[in-house]
mmCIF file of C-alpha atoms in Angstrom:
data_model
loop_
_atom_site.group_PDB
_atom_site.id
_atom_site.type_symbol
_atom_site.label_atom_id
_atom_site.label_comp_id
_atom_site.label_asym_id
_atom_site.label_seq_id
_atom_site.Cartn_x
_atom_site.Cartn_y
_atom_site.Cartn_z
ATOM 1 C CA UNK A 1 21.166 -27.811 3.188
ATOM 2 C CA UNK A 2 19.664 -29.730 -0.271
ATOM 3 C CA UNK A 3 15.978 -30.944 0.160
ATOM 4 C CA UNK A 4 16.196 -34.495 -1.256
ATOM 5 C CA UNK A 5 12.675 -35.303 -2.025
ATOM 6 C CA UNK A 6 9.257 -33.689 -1.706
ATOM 7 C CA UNK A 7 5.788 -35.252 -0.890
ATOM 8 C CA UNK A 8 2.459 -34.144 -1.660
ATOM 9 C CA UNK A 9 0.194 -34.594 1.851
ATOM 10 C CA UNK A 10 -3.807 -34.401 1.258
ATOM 11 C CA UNK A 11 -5.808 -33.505 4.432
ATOM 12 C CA UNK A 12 -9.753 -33.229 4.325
ATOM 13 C CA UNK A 13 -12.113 -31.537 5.946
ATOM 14 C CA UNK A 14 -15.841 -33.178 6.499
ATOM 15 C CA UNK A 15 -18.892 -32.597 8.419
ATOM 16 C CA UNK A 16 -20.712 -33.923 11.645
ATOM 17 C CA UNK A 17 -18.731 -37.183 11.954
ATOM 18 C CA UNK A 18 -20.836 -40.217 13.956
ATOM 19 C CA UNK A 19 -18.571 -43.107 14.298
ATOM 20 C CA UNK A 20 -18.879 -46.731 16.548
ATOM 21 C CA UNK A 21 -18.044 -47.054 19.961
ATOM 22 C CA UNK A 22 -15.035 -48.539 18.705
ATOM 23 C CA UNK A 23 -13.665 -46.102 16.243
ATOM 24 C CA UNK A 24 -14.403 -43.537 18.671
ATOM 25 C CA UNK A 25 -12.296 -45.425 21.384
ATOM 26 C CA UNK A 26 -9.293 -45.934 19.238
ATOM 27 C CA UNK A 27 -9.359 -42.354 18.391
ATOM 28 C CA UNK A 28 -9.711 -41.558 21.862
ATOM 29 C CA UNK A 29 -6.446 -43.162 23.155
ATOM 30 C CA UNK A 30 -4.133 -40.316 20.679
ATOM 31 C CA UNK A 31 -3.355 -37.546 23.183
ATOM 32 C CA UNK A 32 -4.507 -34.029 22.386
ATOM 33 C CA UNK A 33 -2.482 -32.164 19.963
ATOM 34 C CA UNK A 34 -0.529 -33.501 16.959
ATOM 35 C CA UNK A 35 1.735 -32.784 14.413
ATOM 36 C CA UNK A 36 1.708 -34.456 10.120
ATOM 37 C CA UNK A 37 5.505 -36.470 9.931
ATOM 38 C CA UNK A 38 6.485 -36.684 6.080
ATOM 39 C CA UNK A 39 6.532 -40.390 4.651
ATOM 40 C CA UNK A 40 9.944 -40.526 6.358
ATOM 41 C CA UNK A 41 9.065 -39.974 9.613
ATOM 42 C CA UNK A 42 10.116 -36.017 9.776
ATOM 43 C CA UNK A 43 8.469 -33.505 11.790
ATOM 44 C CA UNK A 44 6.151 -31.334 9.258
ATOM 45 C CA UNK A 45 6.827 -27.617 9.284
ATOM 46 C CA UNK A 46 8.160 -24.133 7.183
ATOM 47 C CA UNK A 47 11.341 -22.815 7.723
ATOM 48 C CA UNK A 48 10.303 -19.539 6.736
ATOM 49 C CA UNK A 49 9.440 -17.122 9.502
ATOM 50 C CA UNK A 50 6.332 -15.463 7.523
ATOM 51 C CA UNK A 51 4.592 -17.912 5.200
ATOM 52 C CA UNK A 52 3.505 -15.801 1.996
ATOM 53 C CA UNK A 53 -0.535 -16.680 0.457
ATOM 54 C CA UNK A 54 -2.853 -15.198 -2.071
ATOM 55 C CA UNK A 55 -6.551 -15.321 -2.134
ATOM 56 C CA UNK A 56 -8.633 -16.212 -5.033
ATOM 57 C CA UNK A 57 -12.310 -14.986 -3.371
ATOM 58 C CA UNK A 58 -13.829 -16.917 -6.745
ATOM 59 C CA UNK A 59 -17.085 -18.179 -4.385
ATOM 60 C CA UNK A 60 -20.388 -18.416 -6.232
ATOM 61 C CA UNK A 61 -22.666 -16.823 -3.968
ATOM 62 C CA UNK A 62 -20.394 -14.747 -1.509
ATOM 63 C CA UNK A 63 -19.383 -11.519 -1.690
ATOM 64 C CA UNK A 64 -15.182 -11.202 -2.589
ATOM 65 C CA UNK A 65 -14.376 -8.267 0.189
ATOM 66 C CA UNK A 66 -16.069 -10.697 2.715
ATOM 67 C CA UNK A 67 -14.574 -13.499 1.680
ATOM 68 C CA UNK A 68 -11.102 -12.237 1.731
ATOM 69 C CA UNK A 69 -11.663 -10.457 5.727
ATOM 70 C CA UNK A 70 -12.576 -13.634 6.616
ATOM 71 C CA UNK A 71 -9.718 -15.779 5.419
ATOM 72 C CA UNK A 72 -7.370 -12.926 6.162
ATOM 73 C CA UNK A 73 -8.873 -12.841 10.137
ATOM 74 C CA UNK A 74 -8.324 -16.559 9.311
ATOM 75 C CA UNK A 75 -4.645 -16.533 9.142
ATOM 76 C CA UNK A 76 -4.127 -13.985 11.934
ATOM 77 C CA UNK A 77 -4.995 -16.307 14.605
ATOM 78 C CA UNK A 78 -2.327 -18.781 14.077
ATOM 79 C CA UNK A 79 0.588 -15.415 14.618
ATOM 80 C CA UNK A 80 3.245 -15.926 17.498
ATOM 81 C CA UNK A 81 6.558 -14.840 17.607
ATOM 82 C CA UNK A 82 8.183 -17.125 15.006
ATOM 83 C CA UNK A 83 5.192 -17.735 12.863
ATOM 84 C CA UNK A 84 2.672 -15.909 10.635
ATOM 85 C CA UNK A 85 0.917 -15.572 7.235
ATOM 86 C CA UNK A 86 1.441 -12.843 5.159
ATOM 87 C CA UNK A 87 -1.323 -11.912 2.512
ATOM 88 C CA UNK A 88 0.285 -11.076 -0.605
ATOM 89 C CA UNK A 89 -2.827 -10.184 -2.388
ATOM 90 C CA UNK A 90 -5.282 -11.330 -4.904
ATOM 91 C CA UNK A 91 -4.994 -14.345 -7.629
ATOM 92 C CA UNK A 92 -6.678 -15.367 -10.225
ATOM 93 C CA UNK A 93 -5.334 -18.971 -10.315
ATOM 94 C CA UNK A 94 -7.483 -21.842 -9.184
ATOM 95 C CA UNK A 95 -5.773 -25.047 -9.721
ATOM 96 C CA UNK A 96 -3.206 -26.575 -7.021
ATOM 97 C CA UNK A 97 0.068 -25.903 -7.610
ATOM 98 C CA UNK A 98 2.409 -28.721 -9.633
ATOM 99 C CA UNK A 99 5.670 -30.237 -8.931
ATOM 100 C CA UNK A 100 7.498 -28.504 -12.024
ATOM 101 C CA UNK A 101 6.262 -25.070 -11.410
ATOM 102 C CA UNK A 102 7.701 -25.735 -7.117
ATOM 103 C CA UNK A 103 10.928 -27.204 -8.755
ATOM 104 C CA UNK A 104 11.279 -24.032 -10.875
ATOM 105 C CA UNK A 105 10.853 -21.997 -7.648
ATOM 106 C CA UNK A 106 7.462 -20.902 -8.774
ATOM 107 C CA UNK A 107 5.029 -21.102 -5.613
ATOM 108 C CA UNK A 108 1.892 -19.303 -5.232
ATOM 109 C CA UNK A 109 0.680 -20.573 -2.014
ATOM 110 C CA UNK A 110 -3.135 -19.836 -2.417
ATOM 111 C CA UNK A 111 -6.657 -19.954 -0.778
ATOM 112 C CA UNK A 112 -9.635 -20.810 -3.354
ATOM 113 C CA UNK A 113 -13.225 -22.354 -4.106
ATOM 114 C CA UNK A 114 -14.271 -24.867 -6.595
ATOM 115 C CA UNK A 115 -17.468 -24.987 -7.943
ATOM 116 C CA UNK A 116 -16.828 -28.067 -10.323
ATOM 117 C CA UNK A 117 -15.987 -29.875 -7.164
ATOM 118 C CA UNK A 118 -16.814 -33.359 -7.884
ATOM 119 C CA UNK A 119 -15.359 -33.522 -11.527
ATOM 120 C CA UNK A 120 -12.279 -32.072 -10.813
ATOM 121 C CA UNK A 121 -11.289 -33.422 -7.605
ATOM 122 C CA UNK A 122 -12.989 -36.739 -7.273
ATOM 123 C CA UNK A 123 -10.451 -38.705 -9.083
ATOM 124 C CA UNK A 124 -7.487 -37.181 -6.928
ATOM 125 C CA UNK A 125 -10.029 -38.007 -3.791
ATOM 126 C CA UNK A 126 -9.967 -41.504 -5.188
ATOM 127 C CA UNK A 127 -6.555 -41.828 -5.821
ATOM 128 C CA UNK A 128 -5.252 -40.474 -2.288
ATOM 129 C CA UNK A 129 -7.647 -41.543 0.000
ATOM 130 C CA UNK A 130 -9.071 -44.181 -1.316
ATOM 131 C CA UNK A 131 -12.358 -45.109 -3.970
ATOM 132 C CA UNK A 132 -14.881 -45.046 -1.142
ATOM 133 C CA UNK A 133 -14.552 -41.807 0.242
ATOM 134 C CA UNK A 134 -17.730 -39.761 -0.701
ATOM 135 C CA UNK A 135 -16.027 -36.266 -2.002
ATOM 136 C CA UNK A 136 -19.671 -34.966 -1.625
ATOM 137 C CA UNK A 137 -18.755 -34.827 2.111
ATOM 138 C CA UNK A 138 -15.236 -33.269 2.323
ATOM 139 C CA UNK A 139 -15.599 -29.956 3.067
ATOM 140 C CA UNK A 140 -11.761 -29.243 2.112
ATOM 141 C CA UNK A 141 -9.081 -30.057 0.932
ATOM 142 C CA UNK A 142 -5.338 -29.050 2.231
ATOM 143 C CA UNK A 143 -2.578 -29.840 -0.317
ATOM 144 C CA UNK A 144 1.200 -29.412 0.876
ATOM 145 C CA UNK A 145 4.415 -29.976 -0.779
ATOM 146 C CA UNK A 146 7.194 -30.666 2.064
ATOM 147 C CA UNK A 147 10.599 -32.556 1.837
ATOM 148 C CA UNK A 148 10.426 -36.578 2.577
ATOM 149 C CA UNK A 149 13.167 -36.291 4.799
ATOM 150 C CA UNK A 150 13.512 -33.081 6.659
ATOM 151 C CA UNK A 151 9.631 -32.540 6.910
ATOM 152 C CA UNK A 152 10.488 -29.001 5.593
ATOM 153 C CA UNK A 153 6.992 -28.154 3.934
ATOM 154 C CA UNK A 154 7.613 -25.609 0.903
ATOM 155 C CA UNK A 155 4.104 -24.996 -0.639
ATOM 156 C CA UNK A 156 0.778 -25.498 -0.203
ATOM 157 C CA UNK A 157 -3.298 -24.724 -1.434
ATOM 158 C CA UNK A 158 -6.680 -24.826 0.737
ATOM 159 C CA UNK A 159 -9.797 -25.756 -1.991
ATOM 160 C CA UNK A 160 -13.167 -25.173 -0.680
ATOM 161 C CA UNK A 161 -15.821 -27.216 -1.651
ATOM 162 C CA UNK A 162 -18.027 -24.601 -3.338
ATOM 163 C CA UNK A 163 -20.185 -27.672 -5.227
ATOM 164 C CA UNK A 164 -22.214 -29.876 -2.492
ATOM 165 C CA UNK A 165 -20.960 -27.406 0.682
ATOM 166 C CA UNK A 166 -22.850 -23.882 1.379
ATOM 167 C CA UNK A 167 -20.692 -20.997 2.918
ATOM 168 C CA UNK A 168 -21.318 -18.292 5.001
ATOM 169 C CA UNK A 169 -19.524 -14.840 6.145
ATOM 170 C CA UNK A 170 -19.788 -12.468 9.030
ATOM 171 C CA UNK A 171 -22.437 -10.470 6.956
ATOM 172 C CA UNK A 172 -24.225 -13.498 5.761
ATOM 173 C CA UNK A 173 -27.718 -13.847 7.257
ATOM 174 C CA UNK A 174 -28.226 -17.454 5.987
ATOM 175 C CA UNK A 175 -27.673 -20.208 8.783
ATOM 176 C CA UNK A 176 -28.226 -23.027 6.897
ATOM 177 C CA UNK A 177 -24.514 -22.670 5.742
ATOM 178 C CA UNK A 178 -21.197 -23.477 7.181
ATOM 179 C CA UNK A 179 -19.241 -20.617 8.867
ATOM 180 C CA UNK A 180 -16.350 -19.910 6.285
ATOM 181 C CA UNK A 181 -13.243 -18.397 8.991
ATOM 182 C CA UNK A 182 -14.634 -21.570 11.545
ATOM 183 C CA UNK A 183 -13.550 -23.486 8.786
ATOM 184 C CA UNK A 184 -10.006 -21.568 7.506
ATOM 185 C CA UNK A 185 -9.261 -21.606 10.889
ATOM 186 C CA UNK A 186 -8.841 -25.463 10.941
ATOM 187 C CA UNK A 187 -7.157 -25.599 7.322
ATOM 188 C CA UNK A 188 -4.555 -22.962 8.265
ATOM 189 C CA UNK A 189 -3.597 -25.131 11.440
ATOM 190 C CA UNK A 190 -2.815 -28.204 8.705
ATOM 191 C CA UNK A 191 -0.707 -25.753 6.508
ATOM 192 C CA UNK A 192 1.464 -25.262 9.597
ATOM 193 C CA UNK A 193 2.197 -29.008 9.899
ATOM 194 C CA UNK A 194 -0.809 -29.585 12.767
ATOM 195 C CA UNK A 195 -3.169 -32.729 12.093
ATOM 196 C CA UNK A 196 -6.170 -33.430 14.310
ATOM 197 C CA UNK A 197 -6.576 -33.202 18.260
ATOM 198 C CA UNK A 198 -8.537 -34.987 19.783
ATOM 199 C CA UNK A 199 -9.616 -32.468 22.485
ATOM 200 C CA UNK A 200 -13.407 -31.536 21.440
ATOM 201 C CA UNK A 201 -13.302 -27.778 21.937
ATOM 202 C CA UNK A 202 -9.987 -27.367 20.102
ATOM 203 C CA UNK A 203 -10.027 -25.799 16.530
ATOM 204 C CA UNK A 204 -7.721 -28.702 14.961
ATOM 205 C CA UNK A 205 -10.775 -31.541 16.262
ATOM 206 C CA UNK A 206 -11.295 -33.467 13.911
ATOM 207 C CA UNK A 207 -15.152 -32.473 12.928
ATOM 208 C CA UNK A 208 -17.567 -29.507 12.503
ATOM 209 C CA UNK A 209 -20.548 -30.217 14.391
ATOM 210 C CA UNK A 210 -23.216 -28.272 12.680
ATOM 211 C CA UNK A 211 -23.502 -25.293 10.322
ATOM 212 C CA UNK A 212 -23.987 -22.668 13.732
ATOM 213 C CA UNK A 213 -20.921 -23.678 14.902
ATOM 214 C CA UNK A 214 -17.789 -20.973 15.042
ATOM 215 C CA UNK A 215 -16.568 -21.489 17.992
ATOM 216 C CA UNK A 216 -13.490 -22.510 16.524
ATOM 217 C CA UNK A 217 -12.432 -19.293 15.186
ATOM 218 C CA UNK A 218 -10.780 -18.792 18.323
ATOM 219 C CA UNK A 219 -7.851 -20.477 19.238
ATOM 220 C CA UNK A 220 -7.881 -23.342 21.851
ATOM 221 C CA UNK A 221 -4.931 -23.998 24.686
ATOM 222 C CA UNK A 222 -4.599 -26.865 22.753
ATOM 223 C CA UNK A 223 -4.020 -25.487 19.628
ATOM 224 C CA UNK A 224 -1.598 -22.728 20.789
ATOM 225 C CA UNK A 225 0.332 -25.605 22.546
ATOM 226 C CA UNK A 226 0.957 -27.205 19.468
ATOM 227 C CA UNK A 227 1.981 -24.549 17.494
ATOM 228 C CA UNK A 228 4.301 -23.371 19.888
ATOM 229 C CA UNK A 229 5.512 -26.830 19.392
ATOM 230 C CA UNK A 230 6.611 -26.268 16.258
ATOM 231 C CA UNK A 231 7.551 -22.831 16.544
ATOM 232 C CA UNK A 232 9.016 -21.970 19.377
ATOM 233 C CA UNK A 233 12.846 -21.915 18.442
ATOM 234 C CA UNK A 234 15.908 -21.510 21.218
ATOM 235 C CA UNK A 235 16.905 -18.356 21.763
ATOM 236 C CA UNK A 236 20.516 -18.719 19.954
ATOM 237 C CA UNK A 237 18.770 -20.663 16.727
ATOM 238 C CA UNK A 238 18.791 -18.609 13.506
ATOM 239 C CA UNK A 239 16.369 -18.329 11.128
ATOM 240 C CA UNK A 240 16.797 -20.795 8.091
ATOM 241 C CA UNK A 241 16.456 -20.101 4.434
ATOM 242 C CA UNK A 242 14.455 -22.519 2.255
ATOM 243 C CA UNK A 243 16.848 -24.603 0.874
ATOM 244 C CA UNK A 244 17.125 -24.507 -3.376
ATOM 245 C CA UNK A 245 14.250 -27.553 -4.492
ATOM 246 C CA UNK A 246 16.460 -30.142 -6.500
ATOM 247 C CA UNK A 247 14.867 -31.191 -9.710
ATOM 248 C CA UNK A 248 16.142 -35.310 -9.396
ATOM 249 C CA UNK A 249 15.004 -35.614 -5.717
ATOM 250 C CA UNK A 250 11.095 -34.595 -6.234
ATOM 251 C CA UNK A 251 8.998 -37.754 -5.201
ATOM 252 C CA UNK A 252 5.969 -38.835 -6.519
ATOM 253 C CA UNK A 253 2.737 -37.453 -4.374
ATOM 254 C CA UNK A 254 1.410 -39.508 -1.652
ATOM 255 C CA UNK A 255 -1.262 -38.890 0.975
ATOM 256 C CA UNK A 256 -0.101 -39.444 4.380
ATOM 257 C CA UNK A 257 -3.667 -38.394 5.922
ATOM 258 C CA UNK A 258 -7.033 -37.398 5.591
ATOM 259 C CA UNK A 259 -9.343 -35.330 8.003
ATOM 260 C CA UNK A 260 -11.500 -37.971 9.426
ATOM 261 C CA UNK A 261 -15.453 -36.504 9.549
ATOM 262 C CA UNK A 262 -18.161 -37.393 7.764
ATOM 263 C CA UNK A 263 -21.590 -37.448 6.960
ATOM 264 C CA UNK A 264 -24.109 -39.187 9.563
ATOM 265 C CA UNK A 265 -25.180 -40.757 6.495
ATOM 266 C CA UNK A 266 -21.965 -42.157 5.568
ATOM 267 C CA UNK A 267 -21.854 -46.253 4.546
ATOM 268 C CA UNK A 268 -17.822 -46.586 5.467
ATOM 269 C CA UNK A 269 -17.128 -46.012 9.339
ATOM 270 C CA UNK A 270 -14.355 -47.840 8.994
ATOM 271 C CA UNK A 271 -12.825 -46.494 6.119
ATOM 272 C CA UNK A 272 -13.034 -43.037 7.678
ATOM 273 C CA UNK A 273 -11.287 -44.904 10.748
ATOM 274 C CA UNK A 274 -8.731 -46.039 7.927
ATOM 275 C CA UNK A 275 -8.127 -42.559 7.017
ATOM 276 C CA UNK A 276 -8.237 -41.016 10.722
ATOM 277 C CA UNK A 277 -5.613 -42.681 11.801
ATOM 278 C CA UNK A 278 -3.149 -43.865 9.224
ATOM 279 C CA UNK A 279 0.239 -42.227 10.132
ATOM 280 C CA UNK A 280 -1.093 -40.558 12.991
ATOM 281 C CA UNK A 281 1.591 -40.138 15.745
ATOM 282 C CA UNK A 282 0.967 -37.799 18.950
ATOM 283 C CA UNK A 283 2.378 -36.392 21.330
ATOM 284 C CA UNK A 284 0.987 -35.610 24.913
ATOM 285 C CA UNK A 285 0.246 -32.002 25.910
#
């Protein structure tokens, strides 16, 4: 099977959303679980059985052993029978991956921070999601390369706002700062082709409450219901091989969504509505 053409999918992570009565009800009427669908309406997930990632632990302030337990226990909880993440081991890269180098069959799937947060990734924030969304807010980003027409997703990168966003680790004492696994949690849900639910307690919600919160590390029913979802084979299917990337069919990157919290302070309800919502297709528990 030949993938014909690859997208590039952006999904954000923000804090402590407040929206109107309005958004809120809109939001309201999706139905628990759902799943990312490339730009041509395919189901978003890996073909591959285990899904291979490195760590770069480059945080400013945290300690690299902690850092690395964390998004390692991270990964773990997403394991069933036909899907898990398989640490490969440290890297030193920090920059998302680029068409050419997936093309040339060079992926490095990879977890990182970035301190230069707002230089560096403002202008892609801009370009994807818009020119209002405040990057200061985003907590995350979740890049992934996946075919336009299969949905077959091939590569991706978590970034961690390491700039405006303070982190913290099972031996941090500080608790003025966001719990780091509560948060990898939720990312490693999107690499697996999972966007938002809209059930409260479930780690793929769409928000973070407050910097105590880790509830999340733990799996909801909700969130085990739409993995198994997407993978949960029959009995008699085989396991597929990646198909060969073909250098003509790459598409140009597009967003299809963004993670849809935000600051209490935020100006642009709407345009947070904008980019809840766009492309968002659910399906009932």
């Amino acid at each position: 099977m030949k993938i014909k053409a690859y997208f590039f999918d952006i999904s954000i992570l923000l804090v402590n959303a407040r929206m109107n009565m309005l958004i809120l009800w809109i939001i309201n009427d999706a139905s628990a679980w759902n799943v990312k669908y490339s730009e041509q309406g395919a189901e978003c997930h890996w073909k591959l059985k285990e899904i291979p990632f490195y760590i770069n632990a480059n945080s400013k302030d945290l300690n690299a052993d902690l850092v690395t337990d964390s998004f390692i226990s991270a990964s773990q909880k997403w394991l069933n029978s036909e899907i898990e993440f398989v640490y490969e081991g440290t890297t030193k890269e920090a920059v998302p991956q680029i068409k050419e180098d997936i093309m040339d069959g060079v992926v490095v799937n990879k977890v990182y921070f970035e301190q230069d947060w707002l230089a560096k990734l403002s202008a892609r924030g801009a370009e994807e999601l818009g020119p209002d969304v405040n990057m200061e807010n985003v907590m995350a980003l979740t890049l992934l390369w996946n075919s336009a027409s299969s949905g077959q997703i091939v590569a991706f990168d978590v970034v961690f706002n390491d700039e405006t966003f303070n982190w913290r680790t099972e031996g941090s004492q500080n608790r003025a700062e966001y719990d780091l696994q509560n948060a990898m949690v939720h990312e490693f849900g999107h690499v697996l082709g999972l966007d938002h639910s809209t059930v409260e307690d479930a780690t793929m919600y769409y928000a973070i409450e407050n910097t105590k919160e880790q509830e999340k590390r733990t799996l909801h029913q909700d969130d085990r219901e739409g993995r198994n979802y997407l993978y949960t084979p029959s009995e008699d299917e085989e396991q597929e091989t990646p198909a060969e990337p073909m250098s003509d069919d790459l598409g140009a990157p597009v967003t299809e969504k963004g993670c849809s919290t935000s600051t209490s302070q935020s100006s642009h309800p709407f345009l947070l509505f904008l980019i809840a919502i766009i492309g968002l297709r659910s399906r009932s528990s």
